[in-house]
CSV table of C-alpha atoms in Angstrom, one decimal:
chain,number,residue,atom,x,y,z
A,718,MET,CA,12.5,-27.3,14.9
A,719,ASP,CA,11.9,-24.1,13.0
A,720,ALA,CA,12.6,-20.8,14.7
A,721,SER,CA,9.5,-19.0,16.0
A,722,LEU,CA,8.6,-15.6,17.3
A,723,ARG,CA,6.5,-15.3,20.5
A,724,ILE,CA,4.8,-12.0,20.9
A,725,LEU,CA,2.8,-10.3,23.7
A,726,THR,CA,0.7,-7.2,23.2
A,727,LEU,CA,-1.0,-5.6,26.2
A,728,ASN,CA,-2.7,-2.2,26.9
A,729,ILE,CA,-1.6,-1.7,30.6
A,730,TRP,CA,-4.0,1.3,31.2
A,731,GLY,CA,-1.3,3.4,32.8
A,732,LEU,CA,-2.8,6.9,33.0
A,733,LYS,CA,-1.4,8.9,36.0
A,734,PHE,CA,-4.1,10.0,38.5
A,735,VAL,CA,-6.8,8.4,36.3
A,736,SER,CA,-6.2,4.7,36.0
A,737,LYS,CA,-7.2,2.8,39.1
A,738,ASP,CA,-4.6,0.8,41.1
A,739,ARG,CA,-2.0,1.7,38.6
A,740,GLN,CA,1.2,1.2,40.7
A,741,ALA,CA,0.2,-2.3,42.0
A,742,ARG,CA,-0.8,-3.4,38.5
A,743,VAL,CA,2.4,-2.2,36.9
A,744,ARG,CA,4.4,-4.0,39.6
A,745,ALA,CA,2.5,-7.2,38.8
A,746,ILE,CA,3.0,-6.8,35.0
A,747,GLY,CA,6.7,-6.3,35.7
A,748,ASP,CA,6.7,-9.6,37.6
A,749,ILE,CA,5.1,-11.3,34.6
A,750,LEU,CA,7.7,-9.9,32.3
A,751,ALA,CA,10.5,-10.9,34.6
A,752,ALA,CA,9.2,-14.4,34.8
A,753,SER,CA,8.6,-14.8,31.0
A,754,GLY,CA,12.1,-16.1,30.2
A,755,PRO,CA,12.9,-19.5,28.9
A,756,SER,CA,13.7,-20.5,32.5
A,757,THR,CA,11.4,-19.2,35.2
A,758,SER,CA,13.0,-21.0,38.1
A,759,GLY,CA,16.1,-20.6,40.3
A,760,SER,CA,17.7,-17.2,40.2
A,761,ASN,CA,14.9,-15.6,38.2
A,762,ASP,CA,12.4,-16.5,40.9
A,763,SER,CA,14.6,-15.1,43.7
A,764,ARG,CA,15.0,-11.8,41.9
A,765,SER,CA,11.3,-11.3,40.9
A,766,SER,CA,9.7,-12.3,44.2
A,767,THR,CA,11.4,-9.5,46.2
A,768,GLY,CA,10.5,-11.3,49.4
A,769,SER,CA,6.7,-11.1,48.7
A,770,ALA,CA,4.3,-13.9,48.2
A,771,LYS,CA,1.9,-11.7,46.2
A,772,SER,CA,3.5,-12.5,42.8
A,773,THR,CA,3.6,-16.3,43.2
A,774,ASP,CA,0.3,-16.9,41.3
A,775,ALA,CA,1.4,-14.6,38.4
A,776,LEU,CA,4.7,-16.3,38.1
A,777,GLN,CA,3.1,-19.7,38.0
A,778,SER,CA,0.6,-18.5,35.4
A,779,VAL,CA,3.4,-17.2,33.2
A,780,SER,CA,5.5,-20.4,33.6
A,781,ALA,CA,2.5,-22.4,32.4
A,782,ARG,CA,1.7,-20.2,29.4
A,783,SER,CA,5.0,-19.1,28.0
A,784,SER,CA,8.4,-20.4,27.2
A,785,GLY,CA,9.8,-16.8,26.8
A,786,TYR,CA,8.6,-13.8,24.9
A,787,ASP,CA,10.7,-12.6,21.9
A,788,LEU,CA,8.8,-9.3,21.7
A,789,VAL,CA,6.5,-7.4,24.0
A,790,CYS,CA,4.4,-4.5,22.8
A,791,LEU,CA,2.8,-2.3,25.5
A,792,GLN,CA,0.3,0.5,25.1
A,793,GLU,CA,-0.7,3.3,27.5
A,794,VAL,CA,2.6,3.4,29.3
A,795,TRP,CA,2.0,7.1,30.2
A,796,VAL,CA,4.2,7.4,33.3
A,797,ARG,CA,7.9,7.5,32.6
A,798,ALA,CA,8.8,5.7,35.9
A,799,ASP,CA,6.4,2.9,35.0
A,800,GLY,CA,8.2,2.4,31.7
A,801,GLU,CA,11.6,2.3,33.3
A,802,HIS,CA,10.4,-0.2,35.9
A,803,LEU,CA,8.9,-2.5,33.2
A,804,LYS,CA,12.1,-2.3,31.1
A,805,LEU,CA,14.2,-3.1,34.2
A,806,ARG,CA,12.1,-6.2,35.1
A,807,ALA,CA,12.0,-7.3,31.5
A,808,ARG,CA,15.8,-7.5,31.4
A,809,GLU,CA,15.6,-10.3,33.9
A,810,SER,CA,14.0,-12.6,31.4
A,811,GLY,CA,16.3,-11.6,28.5
A,812,LEU,CA,14.2,-8.8,27.0
A,813,ILE,CA,17.3,-6.5,27.1
A,814,TYR,CA,16.5,-4.3,24.2
A,815,SER,CA,13.8,-1.6,24.3
A,816,ARG,CA,12.3,1.5,22.7
A,817,PHE,CA,10.0,4.0,24.2
A,818,PHE,CA,8.4,6.3,21.5
A,819,TYR,CA,8.0,10.0,22.1
A,820,SER,CA,5.4,12.1,20.2
A,821,GLY,CA,3.1,15.0,20.8
A,822,ALA,CA,3.2,16.9,24.0
A,823,LEU,CA,2.7,14.0,26.4
A,824,GLY,CA,4.2,11.0,24.5
A,825,SER,CA,2.7,8.1,22.6
A,826,GLY,CA,2.5,5.7,25.6
A,827,LEU,CA,4.1,3.0,23.4
A,828,LEU,CA,6.9,0.7,24.8
A,829,MET,CA,8.5,-2.2,22.9
A,830,LEU,CA,10.7,-4.8,24.5
A,831,SER,CA,12.8,-7.3,22.5
A,832,ARG,CA,15.0,-10.3,23.1
A,833,HIS,CA,16.8,-9.7,19.8
A,834,PRO,CA,18.9,-6.7,18.8
A,835,ILE,CA,17.0,-3.7,17.4
A,836,VAL,CA,18.4,-2.9,13.9
A,837,GLU,CA,16.3,0.1,13.3
A,838,SER,CA,13.4,2.1,14.9
A,839,ASN,CA,10.9,4.6,13.7
A,840,ILE,CA,7.9,6.5,14.9
A,841,ASN,CA,5.1,7.6,12.5
A,842,PRO,CA,2.7,10.0,14.1
A,843,TYR,CA,-0.8,9.8,12.6
A,844,ARG,CA,-2.0,12.8,10.5
A,845,LEU,CA,-5.4,12.7,12.2
A,846,ASN,CA,-5.4,12.4,16.0
A,847,GLY,CA,-8.6,13.8,17.4
A,848,GLN,CA,-9.5,17.4,18.2
A,849,PRO,CA,-7.5,20.0,20.3
A,850,LEU,CA,-10.8,20.9,22.0
A,851,HIS,CA,-11.3,17.4,23.3
A,852,VAL,CA,-8.9,17.7,26.2
A,853,ILE,CA,-10.3,14.8,28.2
A,854,GLN,CA,-9.9,12.4,25.3
A,855,GLY,CA,-6.3,13.7,24.9
A,856,ASP,CA,-5.4,12.0,21.6
A,857,TRP,CA,-4.4,15.3,20.0
A,858,PHE,CA,-2.0,16.2,22.8
A,859,VAL,CA,-0.3,12.8,23.1
A,860,GLY,CA,0.1,12.4,19.3
A,861,LYS,CA,-1.1,8.9,18.7
A,862,ALA,CA,1.4,7.1,16.5
A,863,ALA,CA,2.7,3.8,15.1
A,864,GLY,CA,6.1,3.0,16.6
A,865,SER,CA,8.2,0.3,14.9
A,866,ILE,CA,11.4,-1.6,15.4
A,867,VAL,CA,13.3,-3.9,13.1
A,868,VAL,CA,14.8,-7.0,14.7
A,869,ASP,CA,16.9,-9.7,13.2
A,870,VAL,CA,15.5,-12.9,14.4
A,871,PRO,CA,17.8,-16.0,13.9
A,872,GLY,CA,16.2,-18.4,11.6
A,873,VAL,CA,13.4,-16.0,10.7
A,874,GLY,CA,15.2,-12.9,9.3
A,875,LEU,CA,14.4,-9.2,9.5
A,876,VAL,CA,11.0,-8.5,11.1
A,877,GLU,CA,9.5,-5.0,11.4
A,878,VAL,CA,7.1,-4.9,14.3
A,879,PHE,CA,4.6,-2.0,14.6
A,880,ASN,CA,3.1,-1.1,18.0
A,881,THR,CA,0.1,1.2,18.0
A,882,HIS,CA,-3.0,2.4,19.9
A,883,LEU,CA,-5.7,3.7,17.5
A,884,HIS,CA,-8.1,6.6,18.1
A,885,ALA,CA,-10.9,5.5,20.4
A,886,PRO,CA,-13.8,8.0,20.0
A,887,GLY,CA,-16.4,7.2,17.4
A,888,GLY,CA,-17.8,4.1,19.0
A,889,GLU,CA,-19.2,1.2,17.0
A,890,GLY,CA,-22.5,2.6,15.7
A,891,PRO,CA,-23.6,2.7,12.1
A,892,ASP,CA,-22.1,6.1,11.3
A,893,GLU,CA,-18.7,5.4,9.9
A,894,TRP,CA,-17.9,9.1,9.5
A,895,ARG,CA,-17.7,9.4,13.3
A,896,ARG,CA,-14.7,7.0,13.1
A,897,ALA,CA,-13.0,9.0,10.3
A,898,HIS,CA,-9.8,9.6,12.3
A,899,ARG,CA,-9.5,5.9,13.2
A,900,LEU,CA,-10.2,4.9,9.5
A,901,SER,CA,-7.4,7.3,8.4
A,902,GLN,CA,-5.0,5.8,11.0
A,903,ALA,CA,-5.8,2.3,9.8
A,904,TYR,CA,-5.2,3.2,6.2
A,905,GLU,CA,-1.8,4.8,7.2
A,906,LEU,CA,-0.8,1.8,9.3
A,907,GLY,CA,-1.7,-0.5,6.5
A,908,LYS,CA,0.5,1.4,4.1
A,909,LEU,CA,3.4,1.2,6.6
A,910,ALA,CA,3.0,-2.5,7.0
A,911,ASP,CA,2.8,-3.0,3.2
A,912,ALA,CA,5.9,-1.0,2.7
A,913,ALA,CA,7.8,-3.0,5.3
A,914,SER,CA,6.9,-6.3,3.6
A,915,LEU,CA,7.9,-4.9,0.2
A,916,LYS,CA,11.3,-4.2,1.5
A,917,GLY,CA,11.8,-7.9,2.0
A,918,ARG,CA,10.9,-7.9,5.7
A,919,HIS,CA,8.3,-9.8,7.6
A,920,ALA,CA,5.8,-7.3,9.1
A,921,VAL,CA,3.9,-7.6,12.4
A,922,VAL,CA,1.3,-5.2,13.7
A,923,CYS,CA,0.4,-5.3,17.4
A,924,GLY,CA,-1.7,-3.2,19.6
A,925,ASP,CA,-5.1,-1.9,20.8
A,926,LEU,CA,-6.9,-1.1,17.6
A,927,ASN,CA,-10.2,-0.1,19.3
A,928,SER,CA,-12.2,-2.0,16.6
A,929,ARG,CA,-13.9,-5.3,16.3
A,930,PRO,CA,-12.8,-7.9,13.7
A,931,GLU,CA,-15.8,-7.3,11.4
A,932,SER,CA,-15.4,-3.5,11.4
A,933,LEU,CA,-14.4,-1.4,8.4
A,934,VAL,CA,-11.3,-0.2,10.3
A,935,ILE,CA,-9.9,-3.8,10.6
A,936,ARG,CA,-10.9,-4.6,7.1
A,937,MET,CA,-9.1,-1.6,5.7
A,938,LEU,CA,-6.0,-2.3,7.7
A,939,GLN,CA,-5.8,-5.9,6.7
A,940,GLU,CA,-6.5,-5.2,3.0
A,941,ARG,CA,-4.2,-2.3,2.6
A,942,GLY,CA,-1.4,-4.0,4.6
A,943,ASN,CA,-1.9,-7.5,3.2
A,944,LEU,CA,-2.1,-8.6,6.8
A,945,GLN,CA,-3.3,-11.8,8.3
A,946,ASP,CA,-4.9,-12.1,11.7
A,947,ALA,CA,-3.0,-14.4,14.0
A,948,TRP,CA,-6.2,-15.3,15.9
A,949,ALA,CA,-8.3,-16.0,12.8
A,950,GLN,CA,-5.5,-18.0,11.1
A,951,SER,CA,-4.7,-20.2,14.1
A,952,ARG,CA,-8.4,-20.6,15.0
A,953,PRO,CA,-10.4,-20.5,11.8
A,954,SER,CA,-13.5,-22.0,13.4
A,955,SER,CA,-13.7,-19.0,15.8
A,956,HIS,CA,-14.7,-16.7,13.0
A,957,ALA,CA,-17.3,-18.8,11.2
A,958,SER,CA,-19.9,-16.1,12.1
A,959,SER,CA,-19.4,-12.4,13.0
A,960,ALA,CA,-22.8,-12.1,14.5
A,961,PRO,CA,-23.0,-11.6,18.3
A,962,ARG,CA,-23.5,-14.9,20.1
A,963,GLN,CA,-24.6,-15.8,23.6
A,964,MET,CA,-21.5,-17.1,25.3
A,965,THR,CA,-20.1,-17.6,28.8
A,966,PRO,CA,-17.3,-15.2,29.7
A,967,GLN,CA,-14.7,-18.0,29.7
A,968,SER,CA,-15.8,-19.4,26.2
A,969,ALA,CA,-15.7,-15.8,24.9
A,970,LEU,CA,-12.0,-15.6,25.8
A,971,GLN,CA,-11.2,-19.0,24.4
A,972,TYR,CA,-13.2,-18.9,21.1
A,973,ASP,CA,-13.7,-15.2,20.3
A,974,GLY,CA,-10.5,-13.7,21.7
A,975,VAL,CA,-12.3,-11.1,23.8
A,976,THR,CA,-9.9,-8.6,25.3
A,977,CYS,CA,-12.1,-5.8,26.6
A,978,ASP,CA,-15.4,-5.3,28.4
A,979,SER,CA,-15.3,-8.9,29.7
A,980,PRO,CA,-17.3,-9.7,32.8
A,981,ILE,CA,-14.1,-11.5,34.0
A,982,CYS,CA,-12.3,-8.2,34.2
A,983,SER,CA,-12.9,-6.4,37.5
A,984,TYR,CA,-12.9,-3.0,35.8
A,985,THR,CA,-15.9,-3.9,33.6
A,986,VAL,CA,-18.1,-3.7,36.7
A,987,GLY,CA,-20.1,-0.4,36.6
A,988,LYS,CA,-19.0,0.4,33.1
A,989,HIS,CA,-21.5,1.1,30.4
A,990,ILE,CA,-21.4,-1.8,27.9
A,991,SER,CA,-23.4,-2.1,24.7
A,992,ASP,CA,-26.0,-4.9,24.5
A,993,ASP,CA,-24.2,-6.8,21.8
A,994,ALA,CA,-20.9,-6.7,23.8
A,995,ARG,CA,-22.7,-7.9,26.8
A,996,GLN,CA,-24.3,-10.7,24.9
A,997,SER,CA,-21.1,-11.8,23.3
A,998,GLY,CA,-19.1,-11.6,26.6
A,999,GLY,CA,-17.0,-8.6,25.6
A,1000,LYS,CA,-15.1,-7.2,22.6
A,1001,ARG,CA,-12.0,-8.2,20.8
A,1002,LEU,CA,-10.0,-5.0,20.3
A,1003,ASP,CA,-6.4,-6.2,20.6
A,1004,TYR,CA,-4.6,-7.9,17.8
A,1005,VAL,CA,-1.5,-9.5,16.3
A,1006,LEU,CA,-1.5,-9.1,12.5
A,1007,PHE,CA,1.4,-10.2,10.2
A,1008,SER,CA,2.6,-10.5,6.6
A,1009,SER,CA,5.6,-11.4,4.6
A,1010,HIS,CA,7.1,-10.3,1.3
A,1011,PRO,CA,5.0,-11.8,-1.6
A,1012,SER,CA,8.1,-13.5,-3.1
A,1013,ALA,CA,9.6,-14.7,0.2
A,1014,THR,CA,10.7,-18.3,0.1
A,1015,ARG,CA,8.9,-19.0,3.4
A,1016,ARG,CA,6.2,-16.8,4.9
A,1017,LEU,CA,5.1,-16.2,8.5
A,1018,GLU,CA,2.3,-18.3,9.8
A,1019,ALA,CA,0.4,-18.2,13.1
A,1020,ARG,CA,1.2,-21.3,15.1
A,1021,SER,CA,-1.0,-20.3,18.0
A,1022,CYS,CA,-2.8,-17.3,19.5
A,1023,LYS,CA,-4.5,-16.9,22.9
A,1024,VAL,CA,-5.8,-14.3,25.3
A,1025,VAL,CA,-3.5,-13.9,28.4
A,1026,CYS,CA,-3.1,-11.7,31.5
A,1027,THR,CA,-6.7,-12.5,32.5
A,1028,GLU,CA,-5.8,-13.2,36.2
A,1029,LEU,CA,-6.3,-10.8,39.1
A,1030,THR,CA,-3.4,-8.8,40.3
A,1031,PRO,CA,-1.7,-11.2,42.9
A,1032,GLY,CA,-2.8,-10.3,46.4
A,1033,TYR,CA,-5.6,-8.0,45.2
A,1034,SER,CA,-9.1,-8.2,43.9
A,1035,PHE,CA,-8.6,-6.2,40.7
A,1036,SER,CA,-7.4,-7.2,37.2
A,1037,LEU,CA,-4.0,-6.5,35.7
A,1038,SER,CA,-5.6,-3.9,33.3
A,1039,ASP,CA,-8.9,-3.0,31.8
A,1040,HIS,CA,-7.7,-5.0,28.7
A,1041,PHE,CA,-6.5,-8.5,28.5
A,1042,GLY,CA,-3.3,-9.3,26.6
A,1043,VAL,CA,-2.8,-11.3,23.4
A,1044,GLU,CA,0.0,-13.8,22.9
A,1045,ALA,CA,0.8,-15.1,19.4
A,1046,VAL,CA,3.5,-17.5,18.2
A,1047,LEU,CA,4.5,-17.0,14.6
A,1048,SER,CA,6.8,-19.3,12.6
A,1049,LEU,CA,7.9,-19.8,9.1
A,1050,GLY,CA,5.7,-21.9,6.9
A,1051,ALA,CA,6.6,-24.5,4.3
A,1052,PRO,CA,8.6,-23.2,1.3
A,1053,SER,CA,6.4,-21.8,-1.4
A,1054,ASP,CA,6.5,-23.4,-4.8
A,1055,GLN,CA,6.0,-20.0,-6.4
A,1056,ALA,CA,8.8,-18.3,-4.5
A,1057,SER,CA,12.3,-18.1,-5.6
A,1058,THR,CA,14.6,-20.5,-3.8
A,1059,SER,CA,17.7,-18.3,-4.1
A,1060,GLY,CA,17.1,-16.2,-1.0
A,1061,GLY,CA,15.0,-15.6,2.1
A,1062,PRO,CA,13.8,-12.4,3.6
A,1063,THR,CA,17.2,-11.3,4.8
A,1064,GLN,CA,18.6,-11.5,1.2
A,1065,LEU,CA,15.6,-9.7,-0.2
A,1066,GLU,CA,16.4,-6.8,2.1
A,1067,HIS,CA,19.6,-6.2,0.2
A,1068,GLN,CA,18.3,-6.7,-3.3
A,1069,GLU,CA,16.3,-4.5,-5.6
A,1070,GLN,CA,13.0,-6.3,-5.8
A,1071,PRO,CA,10.2,-5.8,-8.4
A,1072,ARG,CA,7.0,-4.5,-6.9
A,1073,ILE,CA,5.1,-7.8,-7.4
A,1074,THR,CA,2.0,-6.8,-5.5
A,1075,THR,CA,0.8,-4.3,-3.0
A,1076,GLY,CA,-2.0,-4.2,-0.5
A,1077,ARG,CA,-5.2,-3.1,-2.2
A,1078,LEU,CA,-8.5,-2.1,-0.7
A,1079,SER,CA,-11.6,-3.7,-2.0
A,1080,SER,CA,-14.1,-1.5,-3.9
A,1081,GLU,CA,-16.5,-1.8,-1.0
A,1082,SER,CA,-13.9,-0.7,1.5
A,1083,LEU,CA,-12.7,2.2,-0.7
A,1084,ASN,CA,-16.2,3.5,-1.4
A,1085,THR,CA,-17.4,3.2,2.2
A,1086,GLY,CA,-14.1,4.7,3.6
A,1087,LEU,CA,-14.2,7.6,1.1
A,1088,GLY,CA,-17.8,8.3,1.9
A,1089,ALA,CA,-17.1,8.4,5.6
A,1090,LEU,CA,-14.1,10.8,5.2
A,1091,GLN,CA,-16.1,13.0,2.9
A,1092,GLN,CA,-19.0,13.2,5.4
A,1093,HIS,CA,-16.6,13.9,8.2
A,1094,MET,CA,-15.1,16.7,6.1
A,1095,ARG,CA,-18.5,18.4,5.8
A,1096,HIS,CA,-19.0,18.0,9.5
A,1097,ALA,CA,-15.6,19.5,10.2
A,1098,SER,CA,-16.4,22.5,8.0
A,1099,VAL,CA,-19.7,23.2,9.7
A,1100,THR,CA,-18.1,22.9,13.2
A,1101,ALA,CA,-15.3,25.2,12.2
A,1102,GLN,CA,-17.8,27.9,11.0
A,1103,PHE,CA,-19.6,27.6,14.4
A,1104,HIS,CA,-16.3,28.1,16.3
A,1105,LEU,CA,-15.4,31.1,14.2
A,1106,ARG,CA,-18.8,32.6,14.9
A,1107,LEU,CA,-18.2,32.2,18.6
A,1108,PHE,CA,-14.8,34.0,18.1
A,1109,ALA,CA,-16.6,36.9,16.3
A,1110,ALA,CA,-19.1,37.1,19.1
A,1111,SER,CA,-16.3,37.3,21.7
A,1112,ILE,CA,-14.8,40.3,19.8
A,1113,VAL,CA,-18.0,42.1,20.4
A,1114,PHE,CA,-18.6,41.1,24.0
A,1115,VAL,CA,-15.1,41.7,25.4
A,1116,PRO,CA,-15.2,45.5,24.9
A,1117,VAL,CA,-18.8,45.6,26.0
A,1118,LEU,CA,-17.9,43.9,29.3
A,1119,ALA,CA,-14.9,46.2,29.7
A,1120,ILE,CA,-17.1,49.3,29.4
A,1121,ALA,CA,-19.7,47.8,31.7
A,1122,ALA,CA,-17.0,47.2,34.3
A,1123,SER,CA,-15.8,50.9,34.1
A,1124,PHE,CA,-19.3,52.4,34.3
A,1125,GLN,CA,-20.8,50.0,36.8
A,1126,PRO,CA,-22.4,52.2,39.6
A,1127,LEU,CA,-21.9,49.4,42.1
A,1128,LYS,CA,-18.1,49.3,42.3
A,1129,TYR,CA,-18.0,46.1,44.3
A,1130,LEU,CA,-19.4,44.3,41.2
A,1131,ASN,CA,-16.7,45.5,38.9
A,1132,TRP,CA,-14.6,42.3,39.4
A,1133,ILE,CA,-17.5,40.2,38.0
A,1134,PHE,CA,-17.5,42.0,34.7
A,1135,THR,CA,-13.7,41.9,34.6
A,1136,LEU,CA,-13.7,38.2,35.2
A,1137,LEU,CA,-16.4,37.7,32.5
A,1138,GLY,CA,-14.3,39.8,30.1
A,1139,VAL,CA,-11.2,37.7,30.7
A,1140,ALA,CA,-13.1,34.4,30.3
A,1141,THR,CA,-14.8,35.6,27.1
A,1142,GLY,CA,-11.4,36.7,25.7
A,1143,PHE,CA,-9.9,33.3,26.5
A,1144,MET,CA,-12.9,31.5,24.9
A,1145,GLY,CA,-12.6,33.7,21.8
A,1146,THR,CA,-8.9,32.9,21.4
A,1147,THR,CA,-9.6,29.2,21.8
A,1148,MET,CA,-12.3,29.3,19.3
A,1149,LEU,CA,-10.0,31.1,16.8
A,1150,TYR,CA,-7.4,28.4,17.3
A,1151,VAL,CA,-9.7,25.4,16.9
A,1152,GLY,CA,-11.9,27.0,14.3
A,1153,PHE,CA,-9.1,28.2,12.0
A,1154,VAL,CA,-5.7,26.5,12.8
A,1155,GLY,CA,-7.2,23.2,14.1
A,1156,ALA,CA,-9.9,22.9,11.5
A,1157,ARG,CA,-7.7,23.7,8.5
A,1158,TRP,CA,-5.1,21.3,9.9
A,1159,GLU,CA,-7.7,18.5,10.1
A,1160,MET,CA,-9.4,19.2,6.8
A,1161,GLY,CA,-6.0,19.3,5.0
A,1162,SER,CA,-5.1,16.0,6.5
A,1163,LEU,CA,-8.5,14.6,5.5
A,1164,ARG,CA,-8.0,15.8,2.0
A,1165,ASN,CA,-4.6,14.2,1.8
A,1166,VAL,CA,-5.9,10.8,2.8
A,1167,MET,CA,-8.9,11.1,0.5
A,1168,ASP,CA,-6.7,12.0,-2.4
A,1169,GLU,CA,-4.5,8.9,-1.7
A,1170,MET,CA,-7.6,6.7,-1.6
A,1171,GLU,CA,-9.1,8.2,-4.7
A,1172,ALA,CA,-5.8,7.7,-6.6
A,1173,GLU,CA,-5.8,4.1,-5.4
A,1174,ALA,CA,-9.4,3.7,-6.7
A,1175,ALA,CA,-8.4,5.2,-10.1
A,1176,ARG,CA,-5.4,2.9,-10.4
A,1177,ALA,CA,-7.6,-0.1,-9.6
A,1178,ARG,CA,-10.3,0.9,-12.1
A,1179,THR,CA,-7.6,1.4,-14.8
A,1180,SER,CA,-6.0,-2.0,-14.2
A,1181,GLY,CA,-9.2,-3.8,-13.3
A,1182,HIS,CA,-7.4,-5.1,-10.2
A,1183,PHE,CA,-9.8,-4.3,-7.4
A,1184,ARG,CA,-9.4,-6.7,-4.5
A,1185,ARG,CA,-12.4,-9.1,-4.4
A,1186,THR,CA,-14.4,-9.1,-1.2
């Protein structure tokens, strides 16, 4: 039997003080990881139960659905202690190698666990990561990134696995420019995956992409990275139509791969959900995508893909996370007649290979993506000017308030003017920072991405090799 790669991706929703029921959920996820080894009986059961009957259902669920994960990609692991706990529990099932990726001021929240030795690891922070003024969203502070590890899988070869969590703001409305940061991240991630496959490695992209399958974000990522969708490849009938359909919550999981905003998830209750998401039983936001070198003798194929971690936390009435997980099994397909028979992916890693092909965006994706980035650039410029005007106004008001405090006849009111002066000064400093430093940073990054896409469009026009849609 051919070697295979069993992968789990899950957003655990691990925000400290914000995520509900975090500690109980993390313990339950740890139980699932501990029970996900090739053998989930005997000593493994005794270690993972810790004398409590609460985890029995979760262990039985994992035993039924998995014969052992080779790779686990987790997102939103924001609490260091949670990450250490999950790594410790994962070791019980043979996931003894791990990488936690640090970026920004608060960390990326990305954790990867592997059964196979990690040959190499990298973190690639995205150039566009939200706004410093959007403190609640927090993306700018955590430094959203794509973390990657290279593992040598017996029978498969070198596999570079990317774990990521794309920018969420921007929604799913008709205005693509509102998702400019997510589009930029998808373009960058596609380039990283494409570069990995052109090194002779298999490439796998996992994570919460905050986008539905029919979106421009997913289309750009798949086109630029030459990536296949494990769900779509293993279940081609599931994507016969991208239009919202009326489905039961259970059938939405089974046929459409819904991972978020499902009525089955306890955290969906009371949450504002769009009409089309409600009609279709939720949204598919979590993915396993993959590709292989164009000249590889045998390429990765999706043997199966399913939604997992849909059960309630054992002993409680809440779900394991606000997202469900995705489990995919990838294996090597039949030898390609067009590929060289002299070496597989591991040999390609050590040879100088001609650049046979590279991921290309279709003309539609390029034009739509460039238009969205250009419109966002104009919006960013207008916003920056507004912030700088507020800074200029604060320069005027701070001395006015200081003078008013000094000459106020009612001395007991002096502290009010002093407080207003301090607040105005703080606001002015913040407006200078976001209107000058932050805005120029964002517009420079936008310009870089636009230049890269325009250069790609020019090359495609010259060669006549636009990807066909």
